[in-house]
PDB file of C-alpha atoms and ligand atoms in Angstrom:
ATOM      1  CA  UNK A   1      -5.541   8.548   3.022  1.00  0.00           C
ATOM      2  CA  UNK A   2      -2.678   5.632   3.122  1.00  0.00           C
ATOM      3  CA  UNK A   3      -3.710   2.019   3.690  1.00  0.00           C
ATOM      4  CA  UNK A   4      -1.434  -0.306   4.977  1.00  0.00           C
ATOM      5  CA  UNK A   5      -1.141  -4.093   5.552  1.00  0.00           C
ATOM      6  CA  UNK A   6       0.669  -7.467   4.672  1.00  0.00           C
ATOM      7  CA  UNK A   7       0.684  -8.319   1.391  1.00  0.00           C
ATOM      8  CA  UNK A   8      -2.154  -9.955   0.833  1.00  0.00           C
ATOM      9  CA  UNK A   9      -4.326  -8.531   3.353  1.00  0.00           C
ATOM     10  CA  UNK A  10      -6.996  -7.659   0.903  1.00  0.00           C
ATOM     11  CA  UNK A  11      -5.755  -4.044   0.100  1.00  0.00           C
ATOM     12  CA  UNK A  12      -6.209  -4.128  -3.956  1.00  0.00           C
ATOM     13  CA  UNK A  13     -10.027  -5.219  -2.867  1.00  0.00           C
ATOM     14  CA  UNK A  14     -10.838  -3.129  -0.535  1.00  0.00           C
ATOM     15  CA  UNK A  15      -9.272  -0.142  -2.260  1.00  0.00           C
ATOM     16  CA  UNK A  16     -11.621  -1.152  -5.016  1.00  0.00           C
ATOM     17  CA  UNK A  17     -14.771  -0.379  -2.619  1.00  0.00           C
ATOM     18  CA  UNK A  18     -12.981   2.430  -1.164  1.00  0.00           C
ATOM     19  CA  UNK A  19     -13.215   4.236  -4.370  1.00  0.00           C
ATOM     20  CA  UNK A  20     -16.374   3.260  -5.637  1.00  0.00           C
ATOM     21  CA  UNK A  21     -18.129   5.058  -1.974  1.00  0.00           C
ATOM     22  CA  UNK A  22     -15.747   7.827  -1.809  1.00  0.00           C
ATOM     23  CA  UNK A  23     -14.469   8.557  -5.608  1.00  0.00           C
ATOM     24  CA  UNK A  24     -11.241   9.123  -4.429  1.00  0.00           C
ATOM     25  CA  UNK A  25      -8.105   8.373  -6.626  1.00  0.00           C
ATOM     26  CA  UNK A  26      -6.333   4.670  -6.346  1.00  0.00           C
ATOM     27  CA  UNK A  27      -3.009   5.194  -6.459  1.00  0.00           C
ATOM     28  CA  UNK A  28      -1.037   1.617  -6.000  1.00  0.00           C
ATOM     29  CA  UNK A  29       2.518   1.632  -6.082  1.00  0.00           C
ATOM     30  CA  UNK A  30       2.345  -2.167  -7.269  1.00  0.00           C
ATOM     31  CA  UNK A  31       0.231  -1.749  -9.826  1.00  0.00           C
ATOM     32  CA  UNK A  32       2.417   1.180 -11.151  1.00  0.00           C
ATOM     33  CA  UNK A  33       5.058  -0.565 -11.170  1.00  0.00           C
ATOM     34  CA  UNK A  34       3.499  -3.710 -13.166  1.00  0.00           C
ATOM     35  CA  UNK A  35       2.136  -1.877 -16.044  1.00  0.00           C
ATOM     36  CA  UNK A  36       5.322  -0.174 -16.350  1.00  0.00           C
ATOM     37  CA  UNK A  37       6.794  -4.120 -16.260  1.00  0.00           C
ATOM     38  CA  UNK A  38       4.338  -4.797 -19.066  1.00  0.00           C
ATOM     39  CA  UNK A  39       4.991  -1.379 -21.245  1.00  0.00           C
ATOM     40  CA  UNK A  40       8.697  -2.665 -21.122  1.00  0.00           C
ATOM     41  CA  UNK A  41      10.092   0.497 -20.140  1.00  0.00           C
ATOM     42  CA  UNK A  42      13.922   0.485 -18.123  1.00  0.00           C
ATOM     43  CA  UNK A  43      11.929   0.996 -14.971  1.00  0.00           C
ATOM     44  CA  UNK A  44       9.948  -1.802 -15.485  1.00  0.00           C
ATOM     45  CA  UNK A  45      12.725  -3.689 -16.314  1.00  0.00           C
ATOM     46  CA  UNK A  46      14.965  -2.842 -13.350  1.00  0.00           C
ATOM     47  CA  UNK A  47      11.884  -3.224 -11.451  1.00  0.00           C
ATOM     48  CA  UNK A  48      10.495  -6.422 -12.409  1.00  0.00           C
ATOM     49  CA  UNK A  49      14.200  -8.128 -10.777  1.00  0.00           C
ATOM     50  CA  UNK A  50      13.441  -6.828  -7.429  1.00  0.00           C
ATOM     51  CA  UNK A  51       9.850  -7.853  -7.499  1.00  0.00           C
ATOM     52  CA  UNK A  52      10.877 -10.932  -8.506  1.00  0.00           C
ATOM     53  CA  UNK A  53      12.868 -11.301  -5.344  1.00  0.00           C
ATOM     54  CA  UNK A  54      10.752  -9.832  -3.064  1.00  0.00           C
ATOM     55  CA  UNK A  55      12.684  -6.985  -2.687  1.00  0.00           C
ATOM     56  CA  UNK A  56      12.001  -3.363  -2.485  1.00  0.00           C
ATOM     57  CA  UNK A  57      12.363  -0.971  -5.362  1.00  0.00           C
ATOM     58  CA  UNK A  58      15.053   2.015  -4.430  1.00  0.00           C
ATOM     59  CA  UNK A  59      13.504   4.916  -2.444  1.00  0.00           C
ATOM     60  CA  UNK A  60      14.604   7.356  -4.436  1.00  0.00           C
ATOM     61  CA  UNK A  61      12.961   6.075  -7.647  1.00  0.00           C
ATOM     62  CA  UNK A  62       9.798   5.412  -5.811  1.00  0.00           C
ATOM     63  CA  UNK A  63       9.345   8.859  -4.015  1.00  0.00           C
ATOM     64  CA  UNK A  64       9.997  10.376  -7.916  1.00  0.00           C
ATOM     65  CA  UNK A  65       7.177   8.009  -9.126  1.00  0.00           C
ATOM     66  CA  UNK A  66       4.625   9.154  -6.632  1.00  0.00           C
ATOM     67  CA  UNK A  67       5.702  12.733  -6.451  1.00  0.00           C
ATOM     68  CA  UNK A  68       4.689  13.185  -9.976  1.00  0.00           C
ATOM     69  CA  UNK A  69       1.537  11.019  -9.591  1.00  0.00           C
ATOM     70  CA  UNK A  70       0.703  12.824  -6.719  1.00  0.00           C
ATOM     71  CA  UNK A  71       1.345  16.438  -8.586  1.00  0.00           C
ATOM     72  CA  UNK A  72      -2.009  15.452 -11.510  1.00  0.00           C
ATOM     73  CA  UNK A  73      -5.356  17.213 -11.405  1.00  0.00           C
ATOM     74  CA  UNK A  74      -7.389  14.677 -11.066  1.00  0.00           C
ATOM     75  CA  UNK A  75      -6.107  13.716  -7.243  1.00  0.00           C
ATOM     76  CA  UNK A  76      -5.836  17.732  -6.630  1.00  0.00           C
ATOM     77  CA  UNK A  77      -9.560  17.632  -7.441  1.00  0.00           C
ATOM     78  CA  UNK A  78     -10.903  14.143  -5.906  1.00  0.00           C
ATOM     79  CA  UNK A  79      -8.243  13.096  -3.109  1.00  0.00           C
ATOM     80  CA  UNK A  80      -5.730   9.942  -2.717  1.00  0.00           C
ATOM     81  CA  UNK A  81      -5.951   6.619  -1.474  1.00  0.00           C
ATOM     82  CA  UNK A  82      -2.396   5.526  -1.510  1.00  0.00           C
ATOM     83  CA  UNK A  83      -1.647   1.540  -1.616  1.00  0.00           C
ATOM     84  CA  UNK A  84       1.910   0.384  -0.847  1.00  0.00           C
ATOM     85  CA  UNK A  85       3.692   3.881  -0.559  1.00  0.00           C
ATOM     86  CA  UNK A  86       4.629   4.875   1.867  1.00  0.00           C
ATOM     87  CA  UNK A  87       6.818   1.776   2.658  1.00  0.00           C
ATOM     88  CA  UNK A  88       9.802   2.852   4.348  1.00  0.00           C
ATOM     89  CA  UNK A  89      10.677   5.912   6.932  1.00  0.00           C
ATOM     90  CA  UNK A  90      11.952   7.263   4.007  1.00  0.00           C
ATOM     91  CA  UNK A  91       9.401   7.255   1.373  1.00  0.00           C
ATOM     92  CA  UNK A  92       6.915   8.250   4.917  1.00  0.00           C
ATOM     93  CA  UNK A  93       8.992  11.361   4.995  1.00  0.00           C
ATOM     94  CA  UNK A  94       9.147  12.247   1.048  1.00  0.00           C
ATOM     95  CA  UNK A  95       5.539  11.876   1.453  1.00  0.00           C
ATOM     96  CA  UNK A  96       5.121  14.768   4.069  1.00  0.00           C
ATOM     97  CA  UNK A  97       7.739  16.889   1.859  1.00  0.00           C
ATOM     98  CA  UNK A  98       5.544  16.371  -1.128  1.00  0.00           C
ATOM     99  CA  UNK A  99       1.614  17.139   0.669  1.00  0.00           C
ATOM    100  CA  UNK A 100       0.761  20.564   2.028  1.00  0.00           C
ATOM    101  CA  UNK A 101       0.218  20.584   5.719  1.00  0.00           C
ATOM    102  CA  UNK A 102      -2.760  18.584   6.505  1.00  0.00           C
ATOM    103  CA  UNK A 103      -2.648  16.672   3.806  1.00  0.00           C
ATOM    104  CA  UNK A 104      -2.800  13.203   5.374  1.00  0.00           C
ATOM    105  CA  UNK A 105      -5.765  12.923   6.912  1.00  0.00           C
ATOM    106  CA  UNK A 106      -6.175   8.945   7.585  1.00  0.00           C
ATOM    107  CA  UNK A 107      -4.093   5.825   7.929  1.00  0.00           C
ATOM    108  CA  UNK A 108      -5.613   2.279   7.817  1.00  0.00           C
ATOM    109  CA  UNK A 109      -3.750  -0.553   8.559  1.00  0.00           C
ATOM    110  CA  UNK A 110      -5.950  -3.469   7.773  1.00  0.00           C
ATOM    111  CA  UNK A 111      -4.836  -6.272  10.084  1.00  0.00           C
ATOM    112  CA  UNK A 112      -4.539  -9.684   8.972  1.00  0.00           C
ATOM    113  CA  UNK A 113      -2.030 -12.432  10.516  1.00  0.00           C
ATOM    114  CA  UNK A 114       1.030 -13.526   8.788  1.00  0.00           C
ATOM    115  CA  UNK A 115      -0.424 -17.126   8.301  1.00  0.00           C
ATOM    116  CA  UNK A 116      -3.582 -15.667   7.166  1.00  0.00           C
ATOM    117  CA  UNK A 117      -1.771 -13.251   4.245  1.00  0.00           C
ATOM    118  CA  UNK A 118       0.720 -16.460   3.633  1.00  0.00           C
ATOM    119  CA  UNK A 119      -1.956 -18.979   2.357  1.00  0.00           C
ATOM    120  CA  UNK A 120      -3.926 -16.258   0.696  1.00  0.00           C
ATOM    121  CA  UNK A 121      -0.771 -15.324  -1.106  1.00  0.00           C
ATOM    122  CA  UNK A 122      -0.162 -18.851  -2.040  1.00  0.00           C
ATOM    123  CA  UNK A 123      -4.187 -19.165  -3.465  1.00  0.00           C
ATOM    124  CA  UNK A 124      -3.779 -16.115  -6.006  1.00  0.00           C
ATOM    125  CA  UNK A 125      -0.387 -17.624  -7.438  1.00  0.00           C
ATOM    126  CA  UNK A 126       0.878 -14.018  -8.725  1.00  0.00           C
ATOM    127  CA  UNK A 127       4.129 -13.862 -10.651  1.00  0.00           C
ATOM    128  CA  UNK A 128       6.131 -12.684  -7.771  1.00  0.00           C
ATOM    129  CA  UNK A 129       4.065 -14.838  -4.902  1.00  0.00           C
ATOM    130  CA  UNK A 130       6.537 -17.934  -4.957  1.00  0.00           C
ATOM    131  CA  UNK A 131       7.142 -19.311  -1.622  1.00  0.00           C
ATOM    132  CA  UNK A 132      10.643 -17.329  -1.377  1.00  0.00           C
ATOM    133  CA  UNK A 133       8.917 -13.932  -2.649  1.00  0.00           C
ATOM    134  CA  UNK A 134       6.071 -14.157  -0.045  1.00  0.00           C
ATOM    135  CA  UNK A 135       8.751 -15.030   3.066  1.00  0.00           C
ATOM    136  CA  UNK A 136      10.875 -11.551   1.548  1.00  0.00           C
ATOM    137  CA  UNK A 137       8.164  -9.495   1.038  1.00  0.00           C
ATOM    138  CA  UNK A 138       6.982 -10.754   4.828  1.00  0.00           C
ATOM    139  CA  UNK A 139       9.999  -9.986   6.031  1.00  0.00           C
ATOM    140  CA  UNK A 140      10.583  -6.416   4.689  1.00  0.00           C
ATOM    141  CA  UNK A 141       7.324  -5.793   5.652  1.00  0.00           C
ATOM    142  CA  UNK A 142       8.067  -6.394   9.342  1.00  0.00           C
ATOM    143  CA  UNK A 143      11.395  -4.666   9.354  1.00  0.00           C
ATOM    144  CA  UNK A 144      10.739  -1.724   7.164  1.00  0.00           C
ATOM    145  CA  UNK A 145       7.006  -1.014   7.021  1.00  0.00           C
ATOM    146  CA  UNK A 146       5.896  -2.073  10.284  1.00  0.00           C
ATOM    147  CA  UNK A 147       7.594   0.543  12.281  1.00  0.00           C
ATOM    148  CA  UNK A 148       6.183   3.299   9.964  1.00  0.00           C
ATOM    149  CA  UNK A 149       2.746   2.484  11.817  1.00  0.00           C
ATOM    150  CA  UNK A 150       4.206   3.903  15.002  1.00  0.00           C
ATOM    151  CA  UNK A 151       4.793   6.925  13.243  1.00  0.00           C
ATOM    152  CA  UNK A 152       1.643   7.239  12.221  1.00  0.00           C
ATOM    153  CA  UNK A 153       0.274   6.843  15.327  1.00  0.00           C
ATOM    154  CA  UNK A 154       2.217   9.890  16.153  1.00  0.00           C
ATOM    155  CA  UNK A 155       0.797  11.823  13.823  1.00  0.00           C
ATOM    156  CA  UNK A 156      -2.439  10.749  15.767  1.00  0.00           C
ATOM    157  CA  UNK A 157      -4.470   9.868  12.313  1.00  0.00           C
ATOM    158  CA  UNK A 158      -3.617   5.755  12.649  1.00  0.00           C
ATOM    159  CA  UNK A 159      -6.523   3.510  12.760  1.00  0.00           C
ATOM    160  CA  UNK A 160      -6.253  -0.227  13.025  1.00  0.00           C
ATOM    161  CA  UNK A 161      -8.971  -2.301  11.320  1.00  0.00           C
ATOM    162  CA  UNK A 162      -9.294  -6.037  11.609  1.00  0.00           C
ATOM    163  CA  UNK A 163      -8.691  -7.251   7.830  1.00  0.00           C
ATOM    164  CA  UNK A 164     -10.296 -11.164   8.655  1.00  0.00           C
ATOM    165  CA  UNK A 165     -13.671 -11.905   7.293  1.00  0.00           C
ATOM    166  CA  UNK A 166     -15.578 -11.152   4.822  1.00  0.00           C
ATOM    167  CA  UNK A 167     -15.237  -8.606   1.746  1.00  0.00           C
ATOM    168  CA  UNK A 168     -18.653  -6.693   3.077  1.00  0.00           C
ATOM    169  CA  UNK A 169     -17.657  -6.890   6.260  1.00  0.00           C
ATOM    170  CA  UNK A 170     -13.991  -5.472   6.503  1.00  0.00           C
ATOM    171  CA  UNK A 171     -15.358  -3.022   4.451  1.00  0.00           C
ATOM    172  CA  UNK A 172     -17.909  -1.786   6.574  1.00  0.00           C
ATOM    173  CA  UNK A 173     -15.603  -1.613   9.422  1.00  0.00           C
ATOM    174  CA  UNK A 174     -13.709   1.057   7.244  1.00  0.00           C
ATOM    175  CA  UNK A 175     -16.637   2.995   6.280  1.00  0.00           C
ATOM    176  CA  UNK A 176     -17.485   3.339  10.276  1.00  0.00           C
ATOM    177  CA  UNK A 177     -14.042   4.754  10.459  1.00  0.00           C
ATOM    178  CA  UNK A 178     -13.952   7.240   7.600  1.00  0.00           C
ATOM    179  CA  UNK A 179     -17.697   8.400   7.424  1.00  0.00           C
ATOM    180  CA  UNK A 180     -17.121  10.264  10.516  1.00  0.00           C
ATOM    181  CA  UNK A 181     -14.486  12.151   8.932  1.00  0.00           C
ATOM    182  CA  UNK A 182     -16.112  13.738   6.269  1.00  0.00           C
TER     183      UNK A 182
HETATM  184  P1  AMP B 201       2.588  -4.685  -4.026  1.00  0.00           P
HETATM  185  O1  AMP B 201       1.657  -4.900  -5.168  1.00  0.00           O
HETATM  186  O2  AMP B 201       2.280  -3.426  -3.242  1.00  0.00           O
HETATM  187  O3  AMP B 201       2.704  -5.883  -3.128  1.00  0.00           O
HETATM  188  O4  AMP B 201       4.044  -4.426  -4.640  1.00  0.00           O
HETATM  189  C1  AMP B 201       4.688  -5.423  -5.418  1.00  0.00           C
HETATM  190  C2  AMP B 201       6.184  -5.161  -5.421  1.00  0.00           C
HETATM  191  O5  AMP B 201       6.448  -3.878  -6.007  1.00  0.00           O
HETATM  192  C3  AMP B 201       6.851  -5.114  -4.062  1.00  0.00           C
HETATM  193  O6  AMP B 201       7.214  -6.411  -3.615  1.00  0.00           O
HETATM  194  C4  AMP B 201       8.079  -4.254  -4.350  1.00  0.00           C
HETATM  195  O7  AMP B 201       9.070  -4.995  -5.028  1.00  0.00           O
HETATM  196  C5  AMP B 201       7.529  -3.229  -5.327  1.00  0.00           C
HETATM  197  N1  AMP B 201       6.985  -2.024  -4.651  1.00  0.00           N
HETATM  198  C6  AMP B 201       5.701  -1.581  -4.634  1.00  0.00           C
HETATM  199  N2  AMP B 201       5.569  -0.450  -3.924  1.00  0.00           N
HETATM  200  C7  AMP B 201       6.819  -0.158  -3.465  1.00  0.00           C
HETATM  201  C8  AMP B 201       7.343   0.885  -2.647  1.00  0.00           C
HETATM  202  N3  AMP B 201       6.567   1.855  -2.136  1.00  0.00           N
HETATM  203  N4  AMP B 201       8.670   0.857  -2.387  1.00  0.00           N
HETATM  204  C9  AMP B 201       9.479  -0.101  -2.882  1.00  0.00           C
HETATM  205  N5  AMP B 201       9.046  -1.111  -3.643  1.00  0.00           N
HETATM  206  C10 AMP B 201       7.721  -1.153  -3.943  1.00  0.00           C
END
């Protein structure tokens, strides 16, 4: 499964309760790319730049980071829940390249306003969540993500689910759309 959304639409959270109920394997992009930040390696340190601005890390890099995630025995075994990849047409069609058919069975994209996901941002005061980073991210988000949600509509397996309100209760909304499905 792929969840998508603003930054700061409560993602990291609910990806949190997402694995707890279905013990499926968190695999976040961000997060990746942060501890690789904090090991110090050249990745993280080419990374950490374009974070810093808001901008988006090269596909090709990504789609080699998340191939080789993708490739381990534990998400073989237990299944994917994939935060912040795919985020451009791109990386969407690396993606199908590196599944087997079938092998994306669910997107989310957890709805939350743009002045709801701004003044969240600007609560959790994250490295990279400086006024200018937050308007960039925004922005790519709109021009490069947003249209991948029309293509998974075509694929026929997007769902939309209202991201405003409370932890329990977006969360619930997503377990009445995946418990069906399994
Ligand atoms: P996130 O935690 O998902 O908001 O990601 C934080 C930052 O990491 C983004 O602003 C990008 O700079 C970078 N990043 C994370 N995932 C990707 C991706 N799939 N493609 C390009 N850049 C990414």
């Amino acid at each position: 499964m792929v969840i998508l959304g603003r930054q700061g639409s409560g993602k990291g959270t609910q990806c949190a309760h997402l694995v707890g109920q279905y013990g499926c394997v968190h695999v976040s992009t961000g997060d990746m790319l942060r501890a690789a930040r904090e090991e110090g390696t050249a990745l993280g340190i080419a990374a950490g730049e374009l974070m810093d601005r808001g901008d988006l890390v090269p596909d090709d890099i990504m789609n080699g980071i998340v191939a080789e995630r993708l490739a381990k025995d534990d998400i073989l075994a237990a299944g994917v829940l994939l935060d912040g990849f795919p985020r451009t047409p791109d990386q969407a069609d690396a993606l199908v390249a590196m599944l087997s058919d079938g092998g994306l069975d669910l997107a989310v994209n957890l709805d939350v306003p743009v002045e709801v996901v701004t003044s969240r941002m600007m609560e959790r005061g994250r490295a990279d969540d400086t006024p200018e980073g937050i308007a960039r991210r925004l922005e790519l988000y709109e021009a490069q993500t947003a249209p991948l949600l029309a293509w998974f509509a075509e694929q026929g397996i997007l769902e939309v689910v209202d991201g405003v309100g409370a932890e329990d209760e977006v969360f619930a909304r997503l377990q009445a759309i995946i418990d069906p499905l399994i």
